[in-house]
Amino acid sequence: MASLRSFIKAVRKAKTIADERAVVRKESAAIRTSFRDVTLDQTTRRINISKLVYLYIMGEKTHFGQVECLKLLASPRFVDKRLGYLAAMLLLDENQEVLTLLTNSLDNDMQHPNAYIVGLALCCLGNIASPELARDLYQNVEKIITGSNPYLRKKATVVAAKLVEKEPDLAEFFLPKIPQLIADKSPAPLLGTLRLINSLYLYSEESRPVLVKNIPKIVAHLKRVTTSGYQPDYDVMGTPDPFLQVTLLSTLRTLATDDQCPPQYLEEINDILTQVASNLDSGKNAAHAILYECVKTIFAIQSDQSLKILGVNILGKFLSTKDNNTRYVALDSLLSVMNIEPLAVQRHRSTIVSCLSDGDISIRRRALELSFAILNEQNIRVLVREILTFLENCTDNELKPYITSQLTIASNKYAPNDKWHFDTLIRMLKLSGDYVTSDIISSILALILQCNDGELKVHITQKLLSSCLEDSTQYGLSLITVWTVGEYADLILGTNIEVNGKEKVVTDKVILNLIDQLINNSTYSEQETIQLITYILTTIIKLSVKFTDAQSLEHLRVILNSRTYDNNLEIQVRAVEYQEIFAQDNSLKKGLLARMPPPPIKQRESLSLQRTNSKAKKSGASNSASGNSGAATDDLLLDLMDDHDTGRSTSNGNPSDLLSDIFGGSNNTAVPSNGNGANSAILDLFNATSPALDQQAAPPHQDALQAFSNSNVKISFIPKSFPQNGQAVIEALIESNSSSVLNQFQLLIAVPKTQKLSISSTSGGDVLSPGSSIKQVLKLVGNQGAKIKLRVKAKYSNNGEIVEDQFDFGGFPLTL
Amino acid sequence: MSIHFILVLNRQGKTRLAKWFNNNYTLQDKQRFVSEIHRLISSRDSRHQSNFVEYQSNKLVYRRYAGLYFISSIDLIDSELSYLESLHFLVEILDVYFNNVCELDMVFNFYKLYNIVDEIYLGGEIQEISKQKILDRLAYLDKLD
């Protein structure tokens, strides 16, 4: 049997992957054979196991050596035990039955007279603790934790933290040890104690009130560490004991955010935070780590106004450093601080904007997100200019849809005037018209339709036309231009526009040129071309009543005719029908092709680039009753086009969709009830004429709290009975947003441990077809006055694909 | 709350150390992580980019030392800066222990590398923060038996 060293050398010498595989296979086979030898001595076994660990690092299969690891660590010699435990920690995991075999060895070794062997066993237990191991061995840890050896105490506290994490019921044994442990001033055991406190707090709710009482002691430790002066052993580049300080601060944060934390403790924490933050020389990563932890704490707990300003200023200072890492965390934190201290963050606007041109993409992304977050009426002109410049130079195509949709939302909200608003949107379309989603396109079109200012309308149409003539490759711009020109060509015929710096009179010919150019454009995908052509056909039929020149009309007819043979059914059908209309009398056409009434605009929630934030925002959004969430991706523009069609024919491919769109299907129920002013009138109009259809859509519940909505389902909660005696009855209403049938629908709900929940079986089975709904009754029992928080998971199968949606909901107005 | 795993990869993507503190990963997961993480990190520009990158639902904190990437995976809410400092702490210990550590030391003494990691971290938590104590302990343990 070769030595470990020669095996490693052989692996390294292999020139090709095939050679290496051969070496590995051969050695692996040799190890297996050797393991079968019942008389195997421990030295050979040790060599085998160390080779096995090497194979493990290489990512090879090592399961056949698990039992051998256990045999090795059962040896009385320290070297054997050391390698045995090392291998056990790597090769075994908590899912394996072999673990039960390990229990006995761990139990023996934790009672061993040699402290280092106890250390090995503790280390192993900490790494692969399973709930079973935790229950079987906690007593050993309990004994060591109060023992005299600091080396073992330190390990035991960390292990205890792990055991509580795996088996929260063990908290009752470890909680009483905290007063003794927290009194220890030596850094490493204190670090372990803080871990244990955190773990107890997180996993055992009953322990929380007791743990909160330790705040003054932690504050005292922090005070001692910050004022202790130079300690060579724990100093990192002039910063005293950063790891301990960071952990002390984060533990304080955990405890101080508890509801039970008394105000006098908070005062103490405020004082110590000020002290820590002002005592540090920044400039070093270690110091920044502590300051960063301070800032996180400042904004997590109820801190003084002055402290909050200090916190934002620290982040501002971070932003102006050269270190990418520090800037990264600063931007990250400013985003979350935005909700708490918007004004203070605003002050760092110029620094944030300068980060938009940073070399690091992740910093740029965060700066971008922050720029959108600080956008308001006052700074929109400046910021949007910067963002548009960013968009112009942006090479990251993934980011563009985010920018365009955020920009649309922001300018909808804060535009100083309509002209600026449209100019911004058109500029955005010109810069990245390829990256606007269909709902953005539809809302821009709706905006144009709603514009009542005739002069502005002329301006918009002119500007769109000239932009599109300059660059006809931006899909979104082309679509919108084609549509707008079709609708308003008569307004701009004969006026002057500027194309590439040259004055040009708008004539039939200019418009026809653009149409020809767009039809012949080959940069679009097939889907985009189809969409664009259908738009162009509609525009052509509209233009047929706006143009008077016979030649131009003939040109229109030729385009229309050529499409009656199109391969695409939708285009062909449209072309044939339009051809019919084209030949009709002009007065009839004029009535038919009159201007469109303005449609309602769909509200959208702002998006987030980061997962963490989006979660927070999502729950925030669901709490506000505004309902109609960003998930509604249906194409308003298509609705517009389809409206048009229904006037004459039912040529549309999917009439059922069409109806539900117009008559306000389940997606739209929120809109009419919110009363979108005059805009909803058109919906009401349709609703009134078709009561039968309207009944199909579920009537909006007055008291339903919408908790979640995506393209498949909408889940709301209806509080049924809140007698305020620790009980509550809630009805969960699940409605389908999907156009297909959802099968095997299951609602799984979790509540905090102190509450009990029973769920009735569903009404209407587990199949959710479009337009239908499922109801389930939830009964909650818990402490009187407790808040209701639900974690909900909806599981269903959509076209055979299992989908899981999870969300948290706590937006009930009443308590138990 | 704690580190999910620590990886040491060389520039070619070969693993020099893999310590998985989170026990929920399967062998396939681990292999996939290693190759994906190598691709992700080696493509990043060390001068212009931060040492943090989001990966799946966690955050990777990494730093390159000569030809080796030291990588640890932490929760999104945890402090990147202090875990970055902790990686440096590990490297400093290695440097003293191996007396100017190089990749070959780590290849041939991989088990010592694991022993060192076990003295600094326990179950993904930092357990000792004094360099001197760790080095003394390692020297003593190596002499045992």
PDB file of N, CA and C in Angstrom, chain A residues 12 35 72 93 304 316 574 583 628 637 662 671 698 740 762:
ATOM      1  N   ARG A  12      -1.225  14.275  -8.721  1.00  0.00           N
ATOM      2  CA  ARG A  12      -0.733  15.530  -9.295  1.00  0.00           C
ATOM      3  C   ARG A  12       0.023  15.306 -10.596  1.00  0.00           C
ATOM      4  N   PHE A  35     -10.110  -2.275   3.456  1.00  0.00           N
ATOM      5  CA  PHE A  35     -11.117  -2.173   4.511  1.00  0.00           C
ATOM      6  C   PHE A  35     -11.762  -3.522   4.801  1.00  0.00           C
ATOM      7  N   LEU A  72     -11.825   4.035  13.570  1.00  0.00           N
ATOM      8  CA  LEU A  72     -10.577   4.752  13.848  1.00  0.00           C
ATOM      9  C   LEU A  72     -10.732   5.640  15.074  1.00  0.00           C
ATOM     10  N   ASP A  93     -22.831  12.871   7.644  1.00  0.00           N
ATOM     11  CA  ASP A  93     -23.668  14.034   7.855  1.00  0.00           C
ATOM     12  C   ASP A  93     -24.890  13.604   8.646  1.00  0.00           C
ATOM     13  N   ASP A 304     -32.264  57.267  19.447  1.00  0.00           N
ATOM     14  CA  ASP A 304     -32.488  58.721  19.398  1.00  0.00           C
ATOM     15  C   ASP A 304     -32.324  59.247  17.984  1.00  0.00           C
ATOM     16  N   GLY A 316     -22.648  57.661   5.072  1.00  0.00           N
ATOM     17  CA  GLY A 316     -22.198  58.646   4.094  1.00  0.00           C
ATOM     18  C   GLY A 316     -20.690  58.649   3.981  1.00  0.00           C
ATOM     19  N   ARG A 574     -56.754  39.636 -39.577  1.00  0.00           N
ATOM     20  CA  ARG A 574     -56.848  41.074 -39.413  1.00  0.00           C
ATOM     21  C   ARG A 574     -56.825  41.783 -40.771  1.00  0.00           C
ATOM     22  N   ALA A 583     -62.689  49.091 -47.979  1.00  0.00           N
ATOM     23  CA  ALA A 583     -63.495  49.350 -49.172  1.00  0.00           C
ATOM     24  C   ALA A 583     -64.822  50.035 -48.840  1.00  0.00           C
ATOM     25  N   ASN A 628     -54.230  45.713  -6.197  1.00  0.00           N
ATOM     26  CA  ASN A 628     -53.796  45.304  -7.524  1.00  0.00           C
ATOM     27  C   ASN A 628     -52.287  45.318  -7.657  1.00  0.00           C
ATOM     28  N   LEU A 637     -52.527  46.916 -23.637  1.00  0.00           N
ATOM     29  CA  LEU A 637     -52.503  47.336 -25.021  1.00  0.00           C
ATOM     30  C   LEU A 637     -53.342  46.402 -25.878  1.00  0.00           C
ATOM     31  N   ILE A 662     -62.269  42.795 -20.917  1.00  0.00           N
ATOM     32  CA  ILE A 662     -63.081  44.002 -21.025  1.00  0.00           C
ATOM     33  C   ILE A 662     -64.025  44.139 -19.859  1.00  0.00           C
ATOM     34  N   VAL A 671     -59.999  47.332  -9.627  1.00  0.00           N
ATOM     35  CA  VAL A 671     -59.972  48.637 -10.289  1.00  0.00           C
ATOM     36  C   VAL A 671     -61.296  49.395 -10.195  1.00  0.00           C
ATOM     37  N   ALA A 698     -65.754  37.278  -9.325  1.00  0.00           N
ATOM     38  CA  ALA A 698     -66.111  37.339  -7.919  1.00  0.00           C
ATOM     39  C   ALA A 698     -66.278  38.785  -7.490  1.00  0.00           C
ATOM     40  N   SER A 740     -55.398  28.934 -16.747  1.00  0.00           N
ATOM     41  CA  SER A 740     -55.510  27.480 -16.817  1.00  0.00           C
ATOM     42  C   SER A 740     -55.988  26.939 -15.468  1.00  0.00           C
ATOM     43  N   THR A 762     -61.218  22.205   2.473  1.00  0.00           N
ATOM     44  CA  THR A 762     -61.596  23.259   1.554  1.00  0.00           C
ATOM     45  C   THR A 762     -63.027  23.089   1.082  1.00  0.00           C
TER      46      THR A 762
END
